[in-house]
Amino acid sequence: LRDAEGDDTGNLSDRPPVITIMGHVDHGKTSLLDALRKTDVAAHEAGGITQHIGAYQIVTPSGNKLTFLDTPGHAAFTEMRARGADVTDIVILVVAADDGIMAQTVEAISHAKAAEKPIIVAINKIDKPEANPDRVKNELLQHELVPEDMGGDIICVPVSAVTGQGLDNLEESIALQAELMELQANSDRRAEGVVVEAKLEQGRGSVATVLVRRGTLKVGDIFVAGSESGRVRALLNDRGEQVKSAGPSEPVEVLGLSGTPEAGDELIVVEDDARAREVAAFRHEKRRQTELAAQGRGTLDQMLSKIKEGEAQSLPVVIKTDVHGSLEAILGTLQRLGTEEVQVQVLHSGVGGINESDITLARASAAIILAFNVRANAQARELARRDGVDIRYYSIIYELIDDMKQALSGMLAPEQNEQFLGYAEIREVFNVSKSGRVAGCMITEGQVKRGARVRLLRDDVVIHDGVLKSLRRFKDEVREVQQGYECGMAFENYQDIQQGDRIECYEIVEVARTL
Ligand code: GDP
């Protein structure tokens, strides 16, 4: 999508802001979306709200139009951004006043900051007796969000999605922020928009919820959405009413698609069917090539060549570690590393295994992931592989720092002296009198070898690094066991194993790799 200012000069008019609500699970995102929707003055005339739709627009009591996106989590928000569908203008960060800032709140903050979106904090559940808005504000400080009443620029609004308290203030704050941003678009041109959600519905065919970004989408328009084409058969607003057209920042359901596009796909209106087919075919091919290109091409390589060519001023990273102590040590040292030309930019840091949120964030910002004594969960590994996101694993802080030093100079020649062999999962633990505790395992990936090195992972955090002393199939000691087979394992001088732990098996090899 081109910049909203693009070729539209001359015909610009104000458009409503598009708002995404993010926050920790159970802090009230859904409740707040519902509660805000109920404040819509236009809805009352239409006889209430029944539809679920991925985006809706309200008119506040003071006459401001606001468009809310119902994105399922910050990973989806960033996934859309990575695909070029950066539709959000303002992020509402919901923090439950009785619970405070939690892991996913921190993730959401990092995602919003990486996308360079203004954040308004809704301190929710203030109806609860345990609510403590001041504590939330103090916690925000630790994440470099300074509330207005503490001398900063972050607007914090206490609200209750249950009683409706404070919702008017929240809406006014959003409208004020939007005014500052001077959001404009040209409504007098062929429409461009983004698919917010799409599904195949019985009796209706493929239906897409589209957020119009510029221009006006009309019934009868010929369009391409992703690599699907169509002609608008009907448009329905967020209350399920048929409308003739939809303008900038307006969400509409579009009927008349040839197939089902994906969330994040771009919709554009074209002059005729021939052009629609042409664009659809082009996009189809482009998508295939992008997918191919993502495989095997690490973001690190791209970043390094940019640094070498002097194009990049920062090396964006996401850092995950086993404990707070190691995280603080790494962050402290990285801060002092940068030169005038290039700096390490920490997009997100946290304690715990690597998850989907980390991968999407890294991908959208072309960052690499630094993993200190932690591993990626299965879903994250799959995503990283698909999107070509670089995850670098470390167990020695010095090596991590050294790699970043080299990376900042545009080169990285790590001694890749470790070769991954496989993963196993502990299904059962047996107490065997002679050999102590034995892990009954299933090999879930690759293979394991007796005498090889093993790391024990609990919740994706490395809790032990040692040697595989014994490897058995039934009663016999064996040299190796392949994926899909069960086996018994015992570790040298180590007994603390539990059902559900994962085992990573690896070998030390002496290869120097130059990028
Ligand atoms: P989400 O996971 O962030 O979408 O959270 P939900 O909207 O599903 O809310 C989680 C729980 O908190 C539900 O049981 C809600 O009823 C409750 N809840 C949400 N907002 C409020 C509020 O303002 N006050 C109180 N007391 N409960 C709330």
PDB file of N, CA and C in Angstrom, residues 31-32 34-36 38-39 123-129 158-168:
ATOM      1  N   SER A  31     -14.213  -7.331  26.199  1.00  0.00           N
ATOM      2  CA  SER A  31     -15.253  -6.607  26.947  1.00  0.00           C
ATOM      3  C   SER A  31     -15.225  -5.128  26.601  1.00  0.00           C
ATOM      4  N   LEU A  32     -14.020  -4.585  26.468  1.00  0.00           N
ATOM      5  CA  LEU A  32     -13.891  -3.164  26.159  1.00  0.00           C
ATOM      6  C   LEU A  32     -14.393  -2.866  24.738  1.00  0.00           C
ATOM      7  N   ASP A  34     -16.658  -4.524  23.167  1.00  0.00           N
ATOM      8  CA  ASP A  34     -18.121  -4.605  23.233  1.00  0.00           C
ATOM      9  C   ASP A  34     -18.711  -3.364  23.884  1.00  0.00           C
ATOM     10  N   ALA A  35     -18.084  -2.954  24.994  1.00  0.00           N
ATOM     11  CA  ALA A  35     -18.611  -1.806  25.740  1.00  0.00           C
ATOM     12  C   ALA A  35     -18.532  -0.530  24.906  1.00  0.00           C
ATOM     13  N   LEU A  36     -17.436  -0.355  24.190  1.00  0.00           N
ATOM     14  CA  LEU A  36     -17.281   0.835  23.346  1.00  0.00           C
ATOM     15  C   LEU A  36     -18.322   0.829  22.230  1.00  0.00           C
ATOM     16  N   LYS A  38     -21.210  -0.338  22.372  1.00  0.00           N
ATOM     17  CA  LYS A  38     -22.537   0.016  22.915  1.00  0.00           C
ATOM     18  C   LYS A  38     -22.710   1.513  23.097  1.00  0.00           C
ATOM     19  N   THR A  39     -21.582   2.265  23.094  1.00  0.00           N
ATOM     20  CA  THR A  39     -21.716   3.714  23.242  1.00  0.00           C
ATOM     21  C   THR A  39     -22.050   4.405  21.919  1.00  0.00           C
ATOM     22  N   ILE A 123      -6.756   1.762  31.719  1.00  0.00           N
ATOM     23  CA  ILE A 123      -6.607   0.994  32.965  1.00  0.00           C
ATOM     24  C   ILE A 123      -7.997   0.460  33.298  1.00  0.00           C
ATOM     25  N   ASN A 124      -8.192  -0.812  33.020  1.00  0.00           N
ATOM     26  CA  ASN A 124      -9.533  -1.412  33.057  1.00  0.00           C
ATOM     27  C   ASN A 124      -9.838  -2.050  34.411  1.00  0.00           C
ATOM     28  N   LYS A 125     -11.094  -2.371  34.603  1.00  0.00           N
ATOM     29  CA  LYS A 125     -11.602  -3.054  35.807  1.00  0.00           C
ATOM     30  C   LYS A 125     -11.479  -2.191  37.049  1.00  0.00           C
ATOM     31  N   ILE A 126     -11.605  -0.855  36.899  1.00  0.00           N
ATOM     32  CA  ILE A 126     -11.482  -0.009  38.082  1.00  0.00           C
ATOM     33  C   ILE A 126     -12.698  -0.132  39.003  1.00  0.00           C
ATOM     34  N   ASP A 127     -13.716  -0.855  38.556  1.00  0.00           N
ATOM     35  CA  ASP A 127     -14.859  -1.116  39.441  1.00  0.00           C
ATOM     36  C   ASP A 127     -14.511  -2.116  40.530  1.00  0.00           C
ATOM     37  N   LYS A 128     -13.422  -2.844  40.333  1.00  0.00           N
ATOM     38  CA  LYS A 128     -13.068  -3.889  41.315  1.00  0.00           C
ATOM     39  C   LYS A 128     -12.436  -3.279  42.560  1.00  0.00           C
ATOM     40  N   PRO A 129     -12.736  -3.829  43.719  1.00  0.00           N
ATOM     41  CA  PRO A 129     -12.166  -3.282  44.955  1.00  0.00           C
ATOM     42  C   PRO A 129     -10.633  -3.362  44.980  1.00  0.00           C
ATOM     43  N   PRO A 158      -8.609   5.591  33.329  1.00  0.00           N
ATOM     44  CA  PRO A 158      -9.231   4.524  34.120  1.00  0.00           C
ATOM     45  C   PRO A 158     -10.616   4.226  33.557  1.00  0.00           C
ATOM     46  N   VAL A 159     -10.898   2.965  33.298  1.00  0.00           N
ATOM     47  CA  VAL A 159     -12.200   2.598  32.736  1.00  0.00           C
ATOM     48  C   VAL A 159     -12.733   1.321  33.378  1.00  0.00           C
ATOM     49  N   SER A 160     -13.999   1.088  33.158  1.00  0.00           N
ATOM     50  CA  SER A 160     -14.568  -0.220  33.473  1.00  0.00           C
ATOM     51  C   SER A 160     -15.437  -0.648  32.306  1.00  0.00           C
ATOM     52  N   ALA A 161     -15.072  -1.767  31.713  1.00  0.00           N
ATOM     53  CA  ALA A 161     -15.860  -2.285  30.601  1.00  0.00           C
ATOM     54  C   ALA A 161     -17.196  -2.807  31.111  1.00  0.00           C
ATOM     55  N   VAL A 162     -17.271  -3.079  32.423  1.00  0.00           N
ATOM     56  CA  VAL A 162     -18.493  -3.635  33.000  1.00  0.00           C
ATOM     57  C   VAL A 162     -19.491  -2.530  33.351  1.00  0.00           C
ATOM     58  N   THR A 163     -19.016  -1.491  34.047  1.00  0.00           N
ATOM     59  CA  THR A 163     -19.951  -0.431  34.451  1.00  0.00           C
ATOM     60  C   THR A 163     -20.032   0.694  33.407  1.00  0.00           C
ATOM     61  N   GLY A 164     -19.083   0.733  32.491  1.00  0.00           N
ATOM     62  CA  GLY A 164     -19.090   1.783  31.477  1.00  0.00           C
ATOM     63  C   GLY A 164     -18.377   3.049  31.936  1.00  0.00           C
ATOM     64  N   GLN A 165     -17.931   3.045  33.183  1.00  0.00           N
ATOM     65  CA  GLN A 165     -17.221   4.194  33.737  1.00  0.00           C
ATOM     66  C   GLN A 165     -15.969   4.526  32.913  1.00  0.00           C
ATOM     67  N   GLY A 166     -15.810   5.797  32.591  1.00  0.00           N
ATOM     68  CA  GLY A 166     -14.578   6.250  31.931  1.00  0.00           C
ATOM     69  C   GLY A 166     -14.531   6.055  30.422  1.00  0.00           C
ATOM     70  N   LEU A 167     -15.537   5.368  29.867  1.00  0.00           N
ATOM     71  CA  LEU A 167     -15.483   5.111  28.420  1.00  0.00           C
ATOM     72  C   LEU A 167     -15.540   6.409  27.618  1.00  0.00           C
ATOM     73  N   ASP A 168     -16.326   7.377  28.144  1.00  0.00           N
ATOM     74  CA  ASP A 168     -16.400   8.665  27.450  1.00  0.00           C
ATOM     75  C   ASP A 168     -15.037   9.353  27.441  1.00  0.00           C
TER      76      ASP A 168
END
